[in-house]
Each structure stands twice: as C-alpha cells, then as structure tokens.
mmCIF file of C-alpha atoms and ligand atoms in Angstrom:
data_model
loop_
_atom_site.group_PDB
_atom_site.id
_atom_site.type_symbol
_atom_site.label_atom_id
_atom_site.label_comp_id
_atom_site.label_asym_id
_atom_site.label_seq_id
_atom_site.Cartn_x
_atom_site.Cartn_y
_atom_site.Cartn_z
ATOM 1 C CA UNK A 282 -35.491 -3.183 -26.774
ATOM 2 C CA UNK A 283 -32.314 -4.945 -27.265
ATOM 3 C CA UNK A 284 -31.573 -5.497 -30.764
ATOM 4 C CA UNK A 285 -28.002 -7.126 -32.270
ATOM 5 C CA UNK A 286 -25.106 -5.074 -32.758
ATOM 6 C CA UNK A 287 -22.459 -5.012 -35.260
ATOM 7 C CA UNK A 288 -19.617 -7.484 -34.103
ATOM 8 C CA UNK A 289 -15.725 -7.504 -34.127
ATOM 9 C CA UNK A 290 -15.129 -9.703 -36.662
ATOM 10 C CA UNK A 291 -17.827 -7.686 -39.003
ATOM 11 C CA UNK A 292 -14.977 -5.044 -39.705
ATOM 12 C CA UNK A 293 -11.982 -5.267 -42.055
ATOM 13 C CA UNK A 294 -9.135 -6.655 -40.092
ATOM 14 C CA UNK A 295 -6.889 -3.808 -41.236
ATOM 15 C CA UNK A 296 -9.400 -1.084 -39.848
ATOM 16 C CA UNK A 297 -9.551 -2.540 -36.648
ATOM 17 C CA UNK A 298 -5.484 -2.919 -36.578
ATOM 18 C CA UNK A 299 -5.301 1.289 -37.486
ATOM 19 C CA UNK A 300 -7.551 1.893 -34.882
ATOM 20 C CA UNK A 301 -5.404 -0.105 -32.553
ATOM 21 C CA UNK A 302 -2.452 1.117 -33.359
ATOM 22 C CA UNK A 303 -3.846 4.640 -32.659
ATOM 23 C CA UNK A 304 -4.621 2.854 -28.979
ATOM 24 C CA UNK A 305 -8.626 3.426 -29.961
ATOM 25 C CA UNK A 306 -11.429 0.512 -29.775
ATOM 26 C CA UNK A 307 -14.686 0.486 -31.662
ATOM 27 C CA UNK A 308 -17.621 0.403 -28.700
ATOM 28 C CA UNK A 309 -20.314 -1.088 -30.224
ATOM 29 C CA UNK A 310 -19.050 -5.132 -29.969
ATOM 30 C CA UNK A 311 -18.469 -4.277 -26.314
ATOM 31 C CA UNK A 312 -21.416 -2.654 -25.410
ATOM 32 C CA UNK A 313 -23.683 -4.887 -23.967
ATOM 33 C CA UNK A 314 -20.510 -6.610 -22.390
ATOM 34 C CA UNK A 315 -20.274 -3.354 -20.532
ATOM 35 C CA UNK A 316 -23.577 -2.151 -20.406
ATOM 36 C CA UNK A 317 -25.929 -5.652 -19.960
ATOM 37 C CA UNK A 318 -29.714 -5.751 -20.236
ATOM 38 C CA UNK A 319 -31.395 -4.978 -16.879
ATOM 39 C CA UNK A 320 -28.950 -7.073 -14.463
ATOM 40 C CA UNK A 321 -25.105 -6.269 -14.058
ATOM 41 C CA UNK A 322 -22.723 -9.076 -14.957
ATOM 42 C CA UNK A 323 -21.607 -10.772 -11.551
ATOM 43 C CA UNK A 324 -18.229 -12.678 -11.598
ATOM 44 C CA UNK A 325 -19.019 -12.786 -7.556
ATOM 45 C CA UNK A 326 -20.173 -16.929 -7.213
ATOM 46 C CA UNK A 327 -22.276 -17.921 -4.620
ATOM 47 C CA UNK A 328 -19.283 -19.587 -2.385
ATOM 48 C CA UNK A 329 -18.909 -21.542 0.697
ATOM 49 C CA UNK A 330 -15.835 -21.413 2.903
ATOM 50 C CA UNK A 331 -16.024 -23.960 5.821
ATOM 51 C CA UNK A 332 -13.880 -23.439 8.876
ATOM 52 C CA UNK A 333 -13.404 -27.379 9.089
ATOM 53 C CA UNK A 334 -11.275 -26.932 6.187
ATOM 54 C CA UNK A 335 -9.726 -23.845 6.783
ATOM 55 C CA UNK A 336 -8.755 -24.280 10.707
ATOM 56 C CA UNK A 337 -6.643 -27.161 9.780
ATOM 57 C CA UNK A 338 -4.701 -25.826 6.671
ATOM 58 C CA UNK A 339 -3.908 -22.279 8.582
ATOM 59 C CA UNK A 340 -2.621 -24.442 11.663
ATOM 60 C CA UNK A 341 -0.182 -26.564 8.931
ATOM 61 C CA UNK A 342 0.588 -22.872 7.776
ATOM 62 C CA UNK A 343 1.998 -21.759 11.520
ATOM 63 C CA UNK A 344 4.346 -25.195 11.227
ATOM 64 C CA UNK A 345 5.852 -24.354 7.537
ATOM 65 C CA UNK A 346 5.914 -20.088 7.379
ATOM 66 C CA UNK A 347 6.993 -18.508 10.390
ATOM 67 C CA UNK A 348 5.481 -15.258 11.298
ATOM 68 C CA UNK A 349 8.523 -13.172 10.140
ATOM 69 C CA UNK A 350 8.231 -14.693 6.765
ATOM 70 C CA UNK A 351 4.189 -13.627 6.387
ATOM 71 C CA UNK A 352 3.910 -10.482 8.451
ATOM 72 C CA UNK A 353 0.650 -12.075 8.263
ATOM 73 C CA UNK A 354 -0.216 -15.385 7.924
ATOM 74 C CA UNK A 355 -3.276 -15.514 6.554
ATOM 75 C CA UNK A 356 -5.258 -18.306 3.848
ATOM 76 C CA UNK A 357 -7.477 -15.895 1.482
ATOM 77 C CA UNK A 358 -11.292 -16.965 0.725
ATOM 78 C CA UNK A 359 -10.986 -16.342 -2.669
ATOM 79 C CA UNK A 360 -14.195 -16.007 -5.129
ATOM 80 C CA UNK A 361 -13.520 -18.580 -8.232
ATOM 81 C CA UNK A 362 -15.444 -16.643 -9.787
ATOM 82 C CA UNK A 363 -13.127 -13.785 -9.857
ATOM 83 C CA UNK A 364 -10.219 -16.092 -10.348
ATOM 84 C CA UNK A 365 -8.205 -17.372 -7.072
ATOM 85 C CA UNK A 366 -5.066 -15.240 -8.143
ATOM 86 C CA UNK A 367 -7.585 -11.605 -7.747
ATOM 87 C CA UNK A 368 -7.800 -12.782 -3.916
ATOM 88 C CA UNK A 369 -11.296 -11.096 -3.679
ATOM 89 C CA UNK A 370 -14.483 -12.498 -2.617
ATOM 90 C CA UNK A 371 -16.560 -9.910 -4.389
ATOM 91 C CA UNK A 372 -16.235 -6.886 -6.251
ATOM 92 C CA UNK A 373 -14.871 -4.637 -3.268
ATOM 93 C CA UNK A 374 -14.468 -7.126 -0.461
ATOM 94 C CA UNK A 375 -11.508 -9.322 0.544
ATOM 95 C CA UNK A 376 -11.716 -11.670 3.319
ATOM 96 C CA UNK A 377 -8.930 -13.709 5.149
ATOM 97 C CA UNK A 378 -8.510 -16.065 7.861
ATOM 98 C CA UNK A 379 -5.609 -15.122 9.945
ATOM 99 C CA UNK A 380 -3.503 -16.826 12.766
ATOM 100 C CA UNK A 381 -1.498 -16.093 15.564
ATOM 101 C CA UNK A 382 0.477 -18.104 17.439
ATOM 102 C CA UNK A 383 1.187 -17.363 21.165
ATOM 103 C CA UNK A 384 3.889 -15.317 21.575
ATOM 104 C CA UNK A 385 3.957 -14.235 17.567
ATOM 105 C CA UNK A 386 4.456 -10.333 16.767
ATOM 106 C CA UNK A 387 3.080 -9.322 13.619
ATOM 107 C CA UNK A 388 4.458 -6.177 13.105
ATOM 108 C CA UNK A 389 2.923 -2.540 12.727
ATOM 109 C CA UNK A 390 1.525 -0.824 9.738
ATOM 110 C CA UNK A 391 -0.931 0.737 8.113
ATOM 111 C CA UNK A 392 -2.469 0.736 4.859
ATOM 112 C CA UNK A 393 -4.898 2.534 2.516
ATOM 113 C CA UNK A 394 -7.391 0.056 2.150
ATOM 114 C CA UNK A 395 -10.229 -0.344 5.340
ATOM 115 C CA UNK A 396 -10.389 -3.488 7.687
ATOM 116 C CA UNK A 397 -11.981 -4.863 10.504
ATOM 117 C CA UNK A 398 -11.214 -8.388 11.922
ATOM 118 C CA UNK A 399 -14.084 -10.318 13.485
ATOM 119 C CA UNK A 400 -12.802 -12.732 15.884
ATOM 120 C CA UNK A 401 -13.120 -16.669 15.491
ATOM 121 C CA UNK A 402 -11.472 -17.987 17.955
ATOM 122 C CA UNK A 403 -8.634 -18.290 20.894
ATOM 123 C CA UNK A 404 -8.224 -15.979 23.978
ATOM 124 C CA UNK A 405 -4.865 -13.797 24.526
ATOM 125 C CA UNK A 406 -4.074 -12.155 21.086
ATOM 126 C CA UNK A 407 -4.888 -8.444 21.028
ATOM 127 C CA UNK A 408 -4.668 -5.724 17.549
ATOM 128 C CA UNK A 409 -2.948 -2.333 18.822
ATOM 129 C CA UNK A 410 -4.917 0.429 16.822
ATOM 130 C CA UNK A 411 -3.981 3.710 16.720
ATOM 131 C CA UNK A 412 -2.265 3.295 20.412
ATOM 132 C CA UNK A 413 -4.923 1.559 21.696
ATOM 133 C CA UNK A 414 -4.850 -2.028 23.269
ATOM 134 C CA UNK A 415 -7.911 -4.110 21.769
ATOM 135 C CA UNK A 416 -8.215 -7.656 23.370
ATOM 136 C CA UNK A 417 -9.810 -10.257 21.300
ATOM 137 C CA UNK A 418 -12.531 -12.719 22.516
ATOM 138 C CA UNK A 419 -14.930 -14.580 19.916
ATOM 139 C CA UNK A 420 -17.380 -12.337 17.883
ATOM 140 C CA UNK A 421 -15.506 -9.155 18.788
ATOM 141 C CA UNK A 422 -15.497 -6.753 15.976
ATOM 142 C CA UNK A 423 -12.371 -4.639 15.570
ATOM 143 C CA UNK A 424 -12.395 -1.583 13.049
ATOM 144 C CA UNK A 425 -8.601 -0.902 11.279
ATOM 145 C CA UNK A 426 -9.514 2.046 8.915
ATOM 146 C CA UNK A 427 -7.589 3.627 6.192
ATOM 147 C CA UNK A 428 -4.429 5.207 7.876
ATOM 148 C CA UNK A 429 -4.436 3.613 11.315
ATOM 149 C CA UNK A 430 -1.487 2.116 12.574
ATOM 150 C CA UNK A 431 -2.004 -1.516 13.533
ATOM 151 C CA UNK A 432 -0.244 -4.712 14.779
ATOM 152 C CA UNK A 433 -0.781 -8.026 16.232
ATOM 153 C CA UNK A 434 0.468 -9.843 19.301
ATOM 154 C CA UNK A 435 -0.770 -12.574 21.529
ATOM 155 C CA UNK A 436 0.481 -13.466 25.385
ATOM 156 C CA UNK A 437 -2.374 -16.176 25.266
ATOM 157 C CA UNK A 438 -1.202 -19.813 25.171
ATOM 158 C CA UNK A 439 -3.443 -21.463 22.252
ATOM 159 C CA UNK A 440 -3.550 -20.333 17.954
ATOM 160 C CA UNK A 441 -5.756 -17.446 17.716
ATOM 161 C CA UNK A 442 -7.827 -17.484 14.475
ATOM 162 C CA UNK A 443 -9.733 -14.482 13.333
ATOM 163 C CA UNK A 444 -11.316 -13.385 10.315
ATOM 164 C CA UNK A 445 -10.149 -10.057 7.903
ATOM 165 C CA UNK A 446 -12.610 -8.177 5.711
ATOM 166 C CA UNK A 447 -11.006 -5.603 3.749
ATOM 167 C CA UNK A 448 -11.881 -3.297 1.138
ATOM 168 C CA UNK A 449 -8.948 -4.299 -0.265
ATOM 169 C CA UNK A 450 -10.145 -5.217 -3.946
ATOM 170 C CA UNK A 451 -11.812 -1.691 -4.799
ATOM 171 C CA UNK A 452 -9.023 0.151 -3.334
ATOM 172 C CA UNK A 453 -6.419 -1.376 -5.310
ATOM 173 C CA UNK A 454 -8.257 -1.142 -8.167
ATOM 174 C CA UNK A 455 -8.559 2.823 -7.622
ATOM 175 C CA UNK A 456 -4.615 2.054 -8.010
ATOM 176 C CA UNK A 457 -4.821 3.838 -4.087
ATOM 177 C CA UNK A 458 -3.948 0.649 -2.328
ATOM 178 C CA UNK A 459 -0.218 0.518 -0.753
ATOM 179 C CA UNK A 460 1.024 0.612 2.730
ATOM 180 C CA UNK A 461 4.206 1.691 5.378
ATOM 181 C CA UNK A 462 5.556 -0.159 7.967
ATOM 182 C CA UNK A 463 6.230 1.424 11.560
ATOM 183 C CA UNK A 464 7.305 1.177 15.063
ATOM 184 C CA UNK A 465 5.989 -0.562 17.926
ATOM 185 C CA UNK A 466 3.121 1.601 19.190
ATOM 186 C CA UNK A 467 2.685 2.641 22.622
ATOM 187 C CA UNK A 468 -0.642 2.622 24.116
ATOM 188 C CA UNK A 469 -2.257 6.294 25.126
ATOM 189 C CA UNK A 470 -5.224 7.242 26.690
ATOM 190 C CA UNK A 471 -8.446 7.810 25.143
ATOM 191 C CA UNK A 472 -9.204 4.573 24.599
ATOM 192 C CA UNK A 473 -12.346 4.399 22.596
ATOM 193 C CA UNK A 474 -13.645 1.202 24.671
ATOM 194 C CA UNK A 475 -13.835 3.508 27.820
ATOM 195 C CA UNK A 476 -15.209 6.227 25.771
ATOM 196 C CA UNK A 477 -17.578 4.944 23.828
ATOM 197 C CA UNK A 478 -18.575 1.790 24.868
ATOM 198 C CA UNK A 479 -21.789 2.215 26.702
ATOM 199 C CA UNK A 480 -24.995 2.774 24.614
ATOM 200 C CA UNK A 481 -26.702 5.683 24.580
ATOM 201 C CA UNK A 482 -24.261 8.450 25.995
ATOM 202 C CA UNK A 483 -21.162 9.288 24.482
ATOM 203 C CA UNK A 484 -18.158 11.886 25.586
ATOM 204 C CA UNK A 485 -19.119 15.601 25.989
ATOM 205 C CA UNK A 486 -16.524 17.080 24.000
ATOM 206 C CA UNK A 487 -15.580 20.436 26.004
ATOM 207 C CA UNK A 488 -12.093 20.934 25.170
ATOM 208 C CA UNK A 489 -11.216 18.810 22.473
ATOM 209 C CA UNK A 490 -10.210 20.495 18.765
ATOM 210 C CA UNK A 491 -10.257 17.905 16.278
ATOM 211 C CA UNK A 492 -12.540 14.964 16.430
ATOM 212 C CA UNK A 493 -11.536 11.325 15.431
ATOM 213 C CA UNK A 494 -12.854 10.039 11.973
ATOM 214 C CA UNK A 495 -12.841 6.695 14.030
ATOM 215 C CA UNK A 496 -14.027 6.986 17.471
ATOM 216 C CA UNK A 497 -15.182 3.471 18.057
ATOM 217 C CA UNK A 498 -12.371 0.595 17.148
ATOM 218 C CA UNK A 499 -13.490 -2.026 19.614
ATOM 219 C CA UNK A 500 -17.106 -3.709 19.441
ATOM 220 C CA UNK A 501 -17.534 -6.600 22.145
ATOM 221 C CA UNK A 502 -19.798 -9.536 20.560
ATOM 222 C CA UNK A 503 -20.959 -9.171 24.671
ATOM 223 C CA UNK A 504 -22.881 -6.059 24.184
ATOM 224 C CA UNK A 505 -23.603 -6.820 20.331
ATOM 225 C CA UNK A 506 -25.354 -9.843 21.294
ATOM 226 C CA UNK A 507 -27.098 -8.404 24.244
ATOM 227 C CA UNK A 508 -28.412 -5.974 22.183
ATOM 228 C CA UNK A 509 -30.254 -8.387 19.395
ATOM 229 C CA UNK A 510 -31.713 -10.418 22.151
ATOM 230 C CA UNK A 511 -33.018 -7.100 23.990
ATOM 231 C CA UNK A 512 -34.597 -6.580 20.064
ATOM 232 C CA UNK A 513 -35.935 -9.673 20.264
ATOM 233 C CA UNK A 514 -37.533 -9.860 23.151
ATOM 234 C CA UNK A 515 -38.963 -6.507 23.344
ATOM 235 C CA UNK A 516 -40.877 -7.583 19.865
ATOM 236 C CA UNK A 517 -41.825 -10.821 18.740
ATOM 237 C CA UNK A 518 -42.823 -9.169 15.754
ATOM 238 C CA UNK A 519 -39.750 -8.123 14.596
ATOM 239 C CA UNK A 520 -38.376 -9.951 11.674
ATOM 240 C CA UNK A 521 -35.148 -8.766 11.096
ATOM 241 C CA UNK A 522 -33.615 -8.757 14.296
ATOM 242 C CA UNK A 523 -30.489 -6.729 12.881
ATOM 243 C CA UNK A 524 -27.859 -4.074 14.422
ATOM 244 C CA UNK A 525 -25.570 -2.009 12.333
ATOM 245 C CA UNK A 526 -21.901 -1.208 14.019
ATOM 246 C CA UNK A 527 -21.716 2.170 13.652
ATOM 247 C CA UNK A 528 -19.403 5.350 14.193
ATOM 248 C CA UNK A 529 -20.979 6.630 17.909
ATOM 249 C CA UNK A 530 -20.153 10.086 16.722
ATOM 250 C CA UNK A 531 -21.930 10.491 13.292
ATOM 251 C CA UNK A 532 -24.565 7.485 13.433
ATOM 252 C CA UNK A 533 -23.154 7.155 10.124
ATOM 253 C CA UNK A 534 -21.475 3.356 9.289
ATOM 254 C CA UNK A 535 -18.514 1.987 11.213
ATOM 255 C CA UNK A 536 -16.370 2.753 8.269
ATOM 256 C CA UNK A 537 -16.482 4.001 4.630
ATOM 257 C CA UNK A 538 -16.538 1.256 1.799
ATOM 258 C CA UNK A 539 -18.065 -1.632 3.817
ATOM 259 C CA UNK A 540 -20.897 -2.266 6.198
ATOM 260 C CA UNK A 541 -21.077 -4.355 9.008
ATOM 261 C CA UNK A 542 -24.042 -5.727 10.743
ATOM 262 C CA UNK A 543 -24.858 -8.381 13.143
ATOM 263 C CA UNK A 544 -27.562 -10.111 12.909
ATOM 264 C CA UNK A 545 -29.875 -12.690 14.961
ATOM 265 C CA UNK A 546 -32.371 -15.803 13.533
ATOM 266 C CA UNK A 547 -34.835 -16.681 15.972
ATOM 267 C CA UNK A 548 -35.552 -20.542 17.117
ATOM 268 C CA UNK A 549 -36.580 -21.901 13.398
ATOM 269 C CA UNK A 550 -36.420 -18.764 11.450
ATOM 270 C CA UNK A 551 -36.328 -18.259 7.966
ATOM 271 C CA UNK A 552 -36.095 -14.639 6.646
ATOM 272 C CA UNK A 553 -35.880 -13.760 3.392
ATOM 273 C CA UNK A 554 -33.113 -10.698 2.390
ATOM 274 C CA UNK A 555 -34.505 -8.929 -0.659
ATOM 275 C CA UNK A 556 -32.316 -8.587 -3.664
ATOM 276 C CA UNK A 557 -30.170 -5.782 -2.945
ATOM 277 C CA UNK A 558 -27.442 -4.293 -5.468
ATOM 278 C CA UNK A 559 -24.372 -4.852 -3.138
ATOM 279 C CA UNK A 560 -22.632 -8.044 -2.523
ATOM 280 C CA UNK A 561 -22.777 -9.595 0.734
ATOM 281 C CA UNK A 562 -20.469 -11.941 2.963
ATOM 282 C CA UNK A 563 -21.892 -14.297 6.072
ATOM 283 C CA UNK A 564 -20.001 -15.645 9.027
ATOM 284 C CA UNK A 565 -21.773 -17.783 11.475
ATOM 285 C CA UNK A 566 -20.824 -16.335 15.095
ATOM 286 C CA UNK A 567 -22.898 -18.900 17.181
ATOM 287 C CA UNK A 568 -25.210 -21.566 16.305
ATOM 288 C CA UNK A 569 -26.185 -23.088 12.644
ATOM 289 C CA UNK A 570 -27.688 -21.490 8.996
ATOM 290 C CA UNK A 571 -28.942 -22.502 5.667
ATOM 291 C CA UNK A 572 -28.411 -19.859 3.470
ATOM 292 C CA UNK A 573 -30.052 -20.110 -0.132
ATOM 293 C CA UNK A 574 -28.208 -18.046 -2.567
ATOM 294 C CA UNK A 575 -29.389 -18.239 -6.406
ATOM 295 C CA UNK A 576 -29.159 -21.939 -7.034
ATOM 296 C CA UNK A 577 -26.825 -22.895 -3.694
ATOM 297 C CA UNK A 578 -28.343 -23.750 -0.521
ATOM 298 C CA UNK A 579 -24.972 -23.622 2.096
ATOM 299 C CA UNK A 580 -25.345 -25.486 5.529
ATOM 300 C CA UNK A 581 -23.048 -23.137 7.522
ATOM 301 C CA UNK A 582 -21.947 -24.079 10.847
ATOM 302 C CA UNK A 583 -19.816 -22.157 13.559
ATOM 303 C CA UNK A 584 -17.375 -20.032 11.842
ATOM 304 C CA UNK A 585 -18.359 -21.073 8.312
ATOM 305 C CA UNK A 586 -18.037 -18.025 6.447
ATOM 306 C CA UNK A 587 -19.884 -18.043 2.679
ATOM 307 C CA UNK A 588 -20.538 -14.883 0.245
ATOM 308 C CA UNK A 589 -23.868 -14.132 -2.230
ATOM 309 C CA UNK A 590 -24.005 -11.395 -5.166
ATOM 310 C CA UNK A 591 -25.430 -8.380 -5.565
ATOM 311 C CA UNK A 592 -28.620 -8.499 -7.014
ATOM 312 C CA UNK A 593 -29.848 -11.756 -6.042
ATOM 313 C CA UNK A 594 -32.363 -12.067 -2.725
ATOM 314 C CA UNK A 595 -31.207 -14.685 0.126
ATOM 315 C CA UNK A 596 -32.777 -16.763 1.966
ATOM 316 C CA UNK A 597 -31.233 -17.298 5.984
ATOM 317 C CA UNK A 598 -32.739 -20.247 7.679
ATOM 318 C CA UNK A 599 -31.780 -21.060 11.353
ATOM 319 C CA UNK A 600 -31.338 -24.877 11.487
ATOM 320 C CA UNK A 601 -31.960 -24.884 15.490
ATOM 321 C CA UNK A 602 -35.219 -25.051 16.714
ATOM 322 C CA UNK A 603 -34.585 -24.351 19.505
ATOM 323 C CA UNK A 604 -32.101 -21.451 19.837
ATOM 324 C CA UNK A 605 -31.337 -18.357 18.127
ATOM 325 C CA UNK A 606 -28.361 -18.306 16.131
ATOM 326 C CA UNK A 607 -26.188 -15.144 15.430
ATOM 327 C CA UNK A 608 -24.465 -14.337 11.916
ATOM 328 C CA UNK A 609 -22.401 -11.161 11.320
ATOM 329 C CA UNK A 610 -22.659 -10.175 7.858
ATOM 330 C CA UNK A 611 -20.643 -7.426 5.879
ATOM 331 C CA UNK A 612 -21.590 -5.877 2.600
ATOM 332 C CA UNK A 613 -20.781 -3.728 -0.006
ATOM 333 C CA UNK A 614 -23.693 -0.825 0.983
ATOM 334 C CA UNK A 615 -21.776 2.284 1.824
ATOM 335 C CA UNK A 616 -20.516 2.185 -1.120
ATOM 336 C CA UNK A 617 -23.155 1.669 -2.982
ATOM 337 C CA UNK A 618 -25.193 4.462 -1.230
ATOM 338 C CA UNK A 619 -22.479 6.560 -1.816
ATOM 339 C CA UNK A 620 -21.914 6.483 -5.614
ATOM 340 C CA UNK A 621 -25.671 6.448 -5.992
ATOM 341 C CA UNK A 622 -26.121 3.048 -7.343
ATOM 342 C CA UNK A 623 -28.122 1.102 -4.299
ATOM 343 C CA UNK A 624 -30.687 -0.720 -5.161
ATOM 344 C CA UNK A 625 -33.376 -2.864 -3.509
ATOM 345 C CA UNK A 626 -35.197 -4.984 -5.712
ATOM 346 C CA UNK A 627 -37.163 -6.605 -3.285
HETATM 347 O O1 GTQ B 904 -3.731 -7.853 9.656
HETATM 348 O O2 GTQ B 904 -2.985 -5.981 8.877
HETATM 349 O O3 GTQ B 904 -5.792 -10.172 5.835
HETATM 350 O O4 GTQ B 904 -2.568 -5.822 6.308
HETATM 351 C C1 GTQ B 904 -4.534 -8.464 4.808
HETATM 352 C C2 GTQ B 904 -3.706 -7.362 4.947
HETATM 353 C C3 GTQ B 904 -4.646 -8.649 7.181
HETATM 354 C C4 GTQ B 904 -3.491 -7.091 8.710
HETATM 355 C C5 GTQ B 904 -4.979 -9.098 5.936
HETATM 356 C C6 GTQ B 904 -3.366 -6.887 6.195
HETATM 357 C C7 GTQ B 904 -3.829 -7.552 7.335
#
C-alpha cells in the first residue's frame, strides 16, 4: 500500500537549514521520487530521429567545421526527455551520426566508454581498431570497446555517414569516462575478420598465451543478413527472426554494457516485443517499420533511427508486403542482466 508521506515544507524551515548545513537530507519527501510504485520513473521519451533530417544538417556540418576542429564530427540524437545538453538517448546509451569526408583523418584514440558504429552509408571510409583495418559497407557492425585504439579515414570519393552507439552516458556517470589520444596505428596480423569470420569454427588456439577480450571487431551486414534469411526460411514458424552479435570466443555479448542484435520482419509482419526493463534503440538497415512505442506510432524508413523505454512493450510492423525488412536494434540488456535487475514483463 502506498500511503502519503510527510512533505518538505511540513518541517520547520530552520530544521531543514541545520540539517543542510550539516550536508544531511531528510528521506522521506524523496522517497517515492526515488523509490516509485511498481514502475521506475523513465526520463527516456519515445523519440524519432529521421535520417532525412539528419543527412542534410551533418553534410552543412562538413562545409562549416572542418575535421581538425571536431576530431569527430558528429550531430548527437539526443533524448528531450533527458534534456538535449545530457546528449543521451537513454539511461546508458548515446547515439551519434557521424561523417567523413573523403580524404578526412580523424585521429586515433581510445576511450573508457564502449562503441560500435553501424554503418549508414558511403563506400571507402574504414575504422582502424586495435591495428586492424575494418572497411565499411552499409549495415556493417564495427565493435570499439573500452581501451581499443581507434581512428577514422576514408580513400573513398563520396561523405560516409555512419551511426555511433556508445555507452557513453552510464560510464560518465560512474565518473570513469575520459580518454587519450595516440599515434597513427599500423595494421598487424591477426585480423579478427580472417579469424573469426566464418560461422561455426573458430581458431584452435595452440600456442597463444593470453586471449583477446575482443576477438570479433568486424561484423559484415553480408553474413548478418544471410543468416536471418537462412532463419527464416528454415522455419516459417519462427516469429522472432533475431541474431545476437556476439564475442565468437565466450558466446557471451559482443561487448559489456550494450547489446546488439539484428533483426528481420517478414513480408507484413507485426511482432510484438514484450515489455522488457532495458531501454532500446532501432535503426532501419533495409526496407520500412512502424514501430508503436507507448502512445507514438514512428513510420521509420531507411536509416531512420528512433529509441523506446524500458518497461514499455513495442510493437514492430513491417510496412512492405512484400519484402522483409531488416532493423538492427541495441539495448541496454547486459547491463541489466548483469546488476540483476532484468526484467520481462511480458
Ligand atoms: O568515433 O571515436 O560519436 O570517440 C563519440 C565519441 C564517436 C569516435 C562518437 C567518439 C567517437
């Protein structure tokens, strides 16, 4: 039962000023703020980012900041519900769209908080990680984790536009985020592409010591898509036709904080995502979604990007009827499953 507690302004002004001054608070006003009745508070708004908007605004960026004054140009999809200025989209995850012009540098570093880019558009650019040489194409998933050197270049001839998803927001608010510049990496071998990209078999480890946290840093959308319409077609029954990037190694996910999933609406389908405690971001990859989220209902097209709250179930419809459409999708689940605070509501 939830019955009224005694408020602020209910004490004498002068107690709560010595209690103050001693740098104490009395809980009881605040504790249903802190501690609310069966659902958490969510600042996180249902929010729609359309790349019809975006694409144009980055490009006008490119013409007035160059490179060496950004390091990175990037727009951020900020959540008003958290305020623009927090540059979050949810509690723990931070998205950006960045560009590249051809022939741009942006130079290397690496940071605390996790990233991975998935790729919107343009041919040519490439992200260096950890001495390894990762081309981008459309849909390709690239992991930057926590430590891992990293830079930008392009030798392509048109912008190249892709999208960040950090863990940015949760790191910094551990007061663990901050970040060092570096050289210009050179490439070595052991590039996890070679290694690990090829389903099913992985490298026989017979002389190596230490293993890499991050084995995998390159996921083609090629093999990602062939993959969900190999699910697909194996069982028409299967309603969620969903893959997980994962570490190749552990079978555990890609990286620490966020999760990162790919997944693929049949001809005309509408599936329902139960009401799950961590916050979740879509970005259209190929073809065209409704996505109902609380009281929105977003018509995303190519590289529309939109987020939904924890909590809350959503509702992905495929507007083609006659071909699949692919979204990849990143949420807020390792974490949760980590602290011991998932939840699925149904
Ligand atoms: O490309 O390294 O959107 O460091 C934010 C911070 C991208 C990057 C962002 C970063 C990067």
């Amino acid at each position: 039962m939830t019955h009224e507690l005694g408020r602020l302004e209910d004490l004498p002004k002068d107690y709560v000023q010595d209690l103050r001054d001693l740098n104490l608070v009395p809980l009881w006003p605040s504790l249903r703020g802190v501690l609310p009745p069966t659902i958490p508070t969510r600042q996180t708004k249902p929010t729609h980012w359309p790349y019809s908007s975006i694409k144009p605004l980055l490009l006008k960026a490119g013409e007035l900041t160059p490179i060496e004054k950004a390091e990175r140009r990037v727009l951020v999809l900020a959540n008003p519900g958290h305020g623009l200025d927090k540059m979050q989209a949810s509690a723990a995850m931070y998205l950006g769209m960045q560009l590249l012009m051809p022939g741009e540098w942006a130079p290397s570093h690496r940071h605390t908080p996790n990233a991975v880019r998935m790729i919107v558009e343009g041919e040519g650019a490439y992200t260096t990680v950890d001495g390894e040489k990762c081309p981008m194409s459309r849909g390709d998933l690239i992991l930057t984790p926590t430590g891992l050197w990293h830079e930008h270049g392009h030798d392509g001839t048109d912008p190249v536009i892709w999208l960040d998803v950090l863990d940015l927001p949760l790191v910094y608010y551990m007061e663990a985020s901050y970040h060092v510049n570096g050289e210009r990496q050179t490439i070595h071998p052991g590039q996890s592409q070679q290694q690990y990209g090829h389903g099913g078999v992985a490298p026989t480890k017979v002389f190596e010591r230490s293993k890499k946290a991050y084995p995998m840093l390159r996921y083609a959308w090629t093999d990602a898509k062939a993959a969900l319409q190999a699910m697909a077609s194996d069982d028409p029954s299967l309603q969620a036709v969903q893959v997980t990037y994962i570490n190749p190694e552990t079978g555990a996910d890609a990286e620490n904080i966020l999760g990162f999933y790919a997944l693929m609406l049949r001809p005309g389908q509408s599936l329902r995502l139960p009401a799950r405690s961590p916050a979740q971001v879509f970005h259209v990859i190929e073809g065209a979604v409704q996505a109902q989220i609380v009281d929105h209902q977003f018509k995303l097209v190519e590289a529309d990007t939109c987020c939904a709250p924890g909590y809350e179930a959503v509702t992905l419809t495929n507007l083609h009827a006659d071909k699949a459409s692919f979204l990849f999708i990143a949420d807020e689940s390792p974490l949760h499953r980590k602290l011991g605070v998932y939840e699925n509501r149904g």
